[in-house]
Amino acid sequence: MGLKRPRAVGWWLMFIAAGTAASIASVALSTSEPPVSAQHSPTGKVYRAPAYGAYVHYDGATATERMKELSKWLNGYELRVGRTYLPGDLWSNIEGAHGFLDKWAEWRRAKDDRLFVLNVPMQERNEEGLSDAEVRQLLRRGAAGEFDKHFKVLATRLVELGVPDTILVPGWEMNGISYTHRCGPDPVSWKLYWRRIVNVMRSVPGQKFRFDFTPNRGMDDIPWTACYPGDKFVDIIGMDSYDHPEGMSFDEEISEPYGLQHQVDFAKAHGKEISYPEWGLSQNGDNATYVLRMLAWMDQHKPLYATFSDYCPYGLWQCSKHPYSAALVRVWLAAQVDPRRGSPIVSWPEPTPTASASAPPDE
């Protein structure tokens, strides 16, 4: 749901947010090492502000309309990143069947500076709670090439739709236990399978795909470095990073084993850009400090892109539980449209999606 508040209340929220944003951002940046040209990233890159986006719905027609409304709510900040998930129930859906990608492709083609990011399940029945033994067998079948044809179909479809530069996020959060495409039951086969997927998709004429290796932040079930398939098969080192577990400070999110700092250092060592395909609030409620620290972190380390998950309990626009964090993001992004608008914004636009917010398919 969009936030709805009387204009006077909205003004005071924005006033408080502006002051809080300035003070927290100052602390966030002053307690970290100075941003020296995004030190982690490949030599020779031109650095600019991260491309921001939001996951607002999996369906392209619905999502692209909501993104327009969200940009209005952000006082004119244009979202440059559109991101969705292919359904992980059947191979036919992982192939992008039934026109699922058409509206997303249309949105991407409309402006040259847009990025389309597509999360790609590596297995069907991806959220059915399969045992480790079943997952292990599936990974070995994938590593042997049994599922190559599905990824060839997907790659061909993307090229034919005019989005050959799609950023692909196969097997996201592989270091956890949520998905059938998890790495833990057989890391060796997982890495071989990832390499096959990349090779198959890169074999399609006209493709310009980039592959984003995106674990959960932290240790989770297995160190994500144990799943890394090699520099030749990865273009971006991503990380899904939410404000959890309960009580964890942002400094701990940076310094924990396999946390934010580890991601930045690993990417620098391997000559890769970074990304944050999923970030948002979580178990610590309307935590404005987390939001500003995360924005400051991204401003310092210059990810290629970042998309916040805009549905409850993580979101800002379609989740009315987080008014202070939402106000802070509006101030931050409005200042990128026009630095003079970093001060409180008196108007309080009220674009409201016509339907309820949606989690990714099968979530």
XYZ file of C-alpha atoms in Angstrom:
363
model
C 0.000 0.000 0.000
C 1.166 3.571 -0.620
C 1.660 5.766 2.433
C -1.262 8.085 3.119
C -0.798 10.886 5.615
C -2.181 14.410 6.071
C 0.055 16.935 4.338
C 1.100 18.594 7.604
C 2.158 15.296 9.122
C 4.001 14.420 5.912
C 5.865 17.737 6.023
C 7.048 17.142 9.575
C 8.120 13.604 8.741
C 10.165 14.965 5.862
C 11.638 17.691 8.080
C 12.710 15.151 10.692
C 13.944 12.831 7.968
C 16.114 15.503 6.373
C 17.872 16.320 9.624
C 18.253 12.680 10.546
C 19.499 11.824 7.070
C 22.207 14.461 7.223
C 23.408 13.480 10.676
C 23.340 9.728 10.145
C 24.956 9.937 6.716
C 27.702 12.096 8.181
C 28.352 9.551 10.911
C 28.093 6.636 8.490
C 30.674 8.083 6.154
C 32.966 9.448 8.839
C 33.245 6.082 10.588
C 34.236 4.288 7.388
C 37.383 4.622 5.286
C 37.152 7.478 2.736
C 35.665 6.443 -0.617
C 38.775 6.252 -2.796
C 37.351 5.751 -6.291
C 35.388 2.645 -5.309
C 38.584 0.776 -4.502
C 37.074 -2.693 -4.879
C 36.056 -2.292 -8.503
C 37.873 -3.118 -11.740
C 40.589 -0.770 -12.939
C 39.565 1.603 -15.707
C 35.851 1.821 -14.828
C 34.043 5.172 -14.795
C 32.297 5.489 -11.447
C 28.952 7.162 -10.955
C 26.073 6.987 -8.500
C 24.519 3.520 -8.220
C 21.531 2.769 -10.429
C 18.623 2.322 -8.020
C 15.469 0.313 -8.503
C 12.863 -1.628 -6.571
C 11.155 -4.967 -6.771
C 7.461 -4.007 -6.764
C 5.819 -7.002 -8.488
C 6.910 -9.993 -10.568
C 4.492 -9.362 -13.445
C 5.920 -6.926 -15.988
C 2.698 -5.076 -16.857
C 1.842 -4.485 -13.210
C 5.400 -3.743 -12.109
C 6.219 -1.177 -14.770
C 3.075 0.814 -13.954
C 3.865 0.709 -10.252
C 7.417 1.852 -10.937
C 6.008 5.002 -12.572
C 3.945 5.693 -9.471
C 6.886 4.971 -7.204
C 9.013 7.481 -9.142
C 6.332 10.121 -8.550
C 6.371 9.279 -4.844
C 10.153 9.699 -4.935
C 9.638 13.271 -6.131
C 10.766 12.625 -9.678
C 13.648 10.214 -9.118
C 13.525 7.829 -12.069
C 14.113 4.196 -11.236
C 16.715 2.906 -13.676
C 16.594 -0.748 -12.595
C 13.730 -3.141 -13.181
C 14.073 -6.517 -11.489
C 11.930 -9.629 -11.386
C 12.090 -13.373 -10.725
C 11.295 -16.132 -13.160
C 8.842 -18.541 -11.489
C 10.682 -21.595 -10.208
C 7.839 -24.096 -10.353
C 8.289 -25.582 -13.848
C 11.063 -25.610 -16.442
C 8.720 -23.991 -18.967
C 8.442 -20.949 -16.689
C 12.187 -20.838 -16.063
C 12.481 -20.616 -19.851
C 10.435 -17.385 -19.707
C 7.371 -18.824 -21.423
C 3.856 -17.417 -21.893
C 4.927 -13.848 -22.609
C 6.247 -13.373 -19.062
C 9.197 -11.266 -20.230
C 7.484 -9.174 -22.907
C 6.531 -6.115 -20.833
C 9.853 -6.144 -19.026
C 11.649 -6.121 -22.375
C 9.481 -3.258 -23.586
C 10.353 -1.238 -20.460
C 14.078 -1.914 -20.868
C 14.137 -0.964 -24.546
C 12.426 2.374 -23.898
C 15.613 4.007 -22.488
C 19.245 3.191 -23.117
C 20.401 3.759 -19.533
C 18.003 1.257 -17.952
C 19.059 -2.084 -16.502
C 16.903 -5.196 -16.528
C 17.833 -7.700 -13.814
C 16.382 -11.213 -13.930
C 16.630 -13.731 -11.108
C 16.846 -17.189 -12.676
C 16.103 -20.373 -10.710
C 18.576 -23.171 -11.442
C 16.008 -25.884 -10.689
C 12.284 -26.380 -11.049
C 10.309 -27.156 -7.853
C 12.618 -24.503 -6.433
C 10.658 -23.819 -3.245
C 9.262 -27.263 -2.462
C 11.614 -28.115 0.396
C 13.490 -30.957 -1.314
C 15.923 -32.941 0.821
C 19.685 -32.510 0.570
C 19.918 -35.919 -1.071
C 17.418 -34.908 -3.776
C 19.185 -31.576 -4.312
C 22.539 -33.332 -4.588
C 21.247 -35.554 -7.372
C 19.713 -32.631 -9.228
C 22.948 -30.650 -9.027
C 24.876 -33.592 -10.469
C 22.369 -33.924 -13.292
C 22.738 -30.226 -13.996
C 26.531 -30.449 -13.939
C 26.292 -33.279 -16.488
C 24.333 -31.060 -18.890
C 20.845 -32.499 -18.517
C 19.212 -29.070 -18.114
C 21.265 -27.111 -20.662
C 18.397 -26.869 -23.136
C 16.230 -24.816 -20.773
C 18.851 -22.106 -20.404
C 19.447 -22.067 -24.148
C 15.738 -21.398 -24.666
C 15.801 -18.578 -22.090
C 18.883 -16.953 -23.608
C 17.440 -17.133 -27.112
C 14.177 -15.642 -25.925
C 15.922 -12.681 -24.243
C 17.968 -11.938 -27.345
C 14.889 -12.139 -29.591
C 13.039 -9.743 -27.248
C 15.781 -7.159 -27.713
C 17.239 -7.408 -24.204
C 20.546 -9.203 -24.854
C 22.234 -7.142 -22.119
C 20.053 -8.508 -19.299
C 21.800 -8.955 -15.961
C 21.128 -12.536 -14.873
C 21.125 -13.691 -11.246
C 21.095 -17.511 -11.375
C 20.799 -19.499 -8.162
C 20.559 -16.478 -5.851
C 21.075 -17.015 -2.111
C 22.761 -20.310 -2.858
C 24.521 -20.285 0.530
C 21.180 -20.617 2.347
C 18.634 -23.392 2.708
C 15.500 -21.849 1.151
C 15.811 -23.072 -2.412
C 16.277 -26.270 -4.364
C 19.093 -24.488 -6.224
C 21.119 -24.211 -3.005
C 24.823 -25.005 -3.018
C 25.377 -26.719 0.346
C 24.546 -30.345 -0.552
C 27.269 -30.469 -3.256
C 29.359 -27.314 -3.841
C 31.542 -28.963 -6.487
C 28.560 -29.944 -8.639
C 26.911 -26.563 -8.008
C 29.928 -24.741 -9.408
C 30.132 -27.030 -12.430
C 26.426 -26.519 -13.069
C 26.736 -22.706 -12.866
C 29.591 -22.824 -15.394
C 27.476 -24.892 -17.789
C 24.617 -22.396 -17.530
C 26.933 -19.473 -18.289
C 28.591 -21.258 -21.206
C 25.247 -22.287 -22.711
C 23.727 -18.822 -22.438
C 26.858 -17.124 -23.768
C 26.786 -19.432 -26.794
C 23.639 -17.734 -28.158
C 24.514 -15.276 -30.948
C 23.958 -11.613 -30.087
C 24.000 -12.047 -26.316
C 25.674 -9.508 -24.002
C 24.596 -11.017 -20.714
C 26.228 -10.267 -17.375
C 26.091 -12.894 -14.628
C 25.611 -11.808 -11.032
C 26.728 -14.208 -8.275
C 24.500 -13.219 -5.333
C 24.618 -14.961 -1.934
C 22.886 -13.993 1.279
C 24.926 -11.718 3.516
C 26.801 -13.629 6.195
C 27.616 -17.249 6.856
C 24.131 -18.737 6.503
C 24.390 -22.507 5.788
C 27.748 -22.532 3.987
C 30.426 -19.895 3.272
C 29.410 -18.342 -0.041
C 33.025 -18.322 -1.162
C 32.834 -22.142 -1.283
C 30.242 -21.784 -4.056
C 32.107 -19.234 -6.193
C 32.386 -20.725 -9.699
C 35.396 -18.719 -10.878
C 36.152 -15.335 -12.399
C 35.637 -16.482 -15.986
C 31.997 -17.272 -15.219
C 31.033 -14.268 -13.060
C 30.715 -10.577 -13.951
C 29.284 -9.113 -10.733
C 29.542 -10.048 -7.042
C 26.130 -9.340 -5.553
C 24.721 -9.689 -2.059
C 21.172 -9.858 -0.684
C 21.325 -7.877 2.538
C 18.346 -7.236 4.819
C 18.247 -5.677 8.282
C 18.358 -8.903 10.249
C 18.804 -10.752 12.515
C 17.071 -8.868 15.293
C 19.417 -6.680 17.295
C 22.320 -6.773 14.822
C 23.893 -3.363 14.243
C 24.985 -2.134 10.837
C 28.604 -2.257 11.947
C 28.106 -5.968 12.621
C 26.500 -6.414 9.200
C 29.683 -4.945 7.740
C 32.166 -6.924 9.810
C 30.471 -10.305 10.287
C 32.108 -13.286 8.541
C 31.088 -13.196 4.854
C 29.351 -9.866 5.408
C 29.364 -6.573 3.535
C 33.074 -5.878 3.949
C 33.958 -9.389 2.819
C 31.897 -8.882 -0.326
C 33.667 -5.612 -1.165
C 37.118 -7.080 -0.480
C 36.372 -10.253 -2.451
C 35.104 -8.252 -5.432
C 38.177 -6.037 -5.387
C 40.486 -9.067 -5.267
C 38.694 -10.633 -8.243
C 38.297 -7.458 -10.310
C 34.490 -7.453 -10.206
C 31.778 -4.858 -9.716
C 29.327 -5.315 -6.850
C 25.541 -5.146 -6.569
C 22.710 -5.408 -4.057
C 19.811 -7.117 -5.883
C 17.798 -7.327 -2.653
C 17.994 -5.031 0.348
C 15.430 -3.777 2.804
C 14.123 -3.621 6.321
C 13.312 -6.769 8.250
C 13.384 -7.913 11.862
C 14.385 -4.543 13.354
C 11.298 -2.666 12.225
C 11.296 0.920 10.950
C 15.049 1.248 11.393
C 15.978 4.554 9.770
C 19.567 4.220 10.952
C 19.961 1.009 8.951
C 18.481 2.621 5.837
C 20.823 5.608 5.962
C 23.862 3.498 6.753
C 23.029 1.211 3.821
C 22.551 4.164 1.471
C 25.815 5.681 2.656
C 27.566 2.332 2.207
C 26.348 2.113 -1.370
C 27.263 5.729 -2.040
C 30.796 4.943 -0.858
C 31.331 1.586 -2.563
C 29.520 2.321 -5.836
C 27.620 -0.870 -6.711
C 26.555 -1.211 -10.318
C 22.947 -1.332 -9.118
C 20.773 -1.820 -6.041
C 17.078 -2.711 -5.731
C 15.091 -2.629 -2.511
C 12.365 -5.203 -1.947
C 9.201 -3.165 -1.745
C 6.715 -5.417 -0.010
C 6.088 -6.067 3.682
C 8.003 -6.651 5.895
C 10.905 -5.236 3.867
C 9.534 -2.333 1.855
C 9.075 1.427 1.985
C 6.335 2.471 -0.437
C 3.986 -0.510 -0.560
C 4.472 -1.226 3.159
C 3.027 1.437 5.472
C 4.837 0.063 8.544
C 8.018 2.072 7.860
C 7.135 5.786 7.543
C 10.412 7.198 8.848
C 12.608 4.985 6.684
C 10.399 5.779 3.694
C 10.750 9.515 4.309
C 14.520 9.208 4.530
C 14.767 7.404 1.192
C 12.620 10.075 -0.429
C 14.946 12.808 0.830
C 18.068 10.929 -0.275
C 16.877 10.198 -3.800
C 15.217 13.596 -4.250
C 18.606 15.162 -3.580
C 20.001 13.167 -6.523
C 17.345 14.642 -8.813
C 18.082 18.174 -7.549
C 20.529 18.840 -4.667
C 18.306 21.702 -3.510
C 15.597 19.174 -2.789
C 17.605 17.516 -0.062
C 15.755 19.879 2.270
C 12.239 18.951 3.446
C 9.765 18.534 0.597
C 6.447 20.130 1.405
C 4.259 18.193 -1.021
C 3.232 14.663 -0.141
C 2.177 12.815 -3.331
C -0.082 9.862 -2.679
C 0.215 7.434 -5.625
C -1.225 4.154 -4.477
C -0.901 0.872 -6.390
C -4.227 -0.496 -7.526
C -3.466 -3.943 -6.092
C -1.685 -5.270 -3.055
C 2.073 -5.678 -3.037
C 3.339 -9.034 -4.144
C 6.169 -11.236 -3.020
C 8.101 -13.059 -5.727
C 6.282 -16.016 -7.315
C 6.154 -19.095 -5.097
C 7.566 -17.161 -2.116
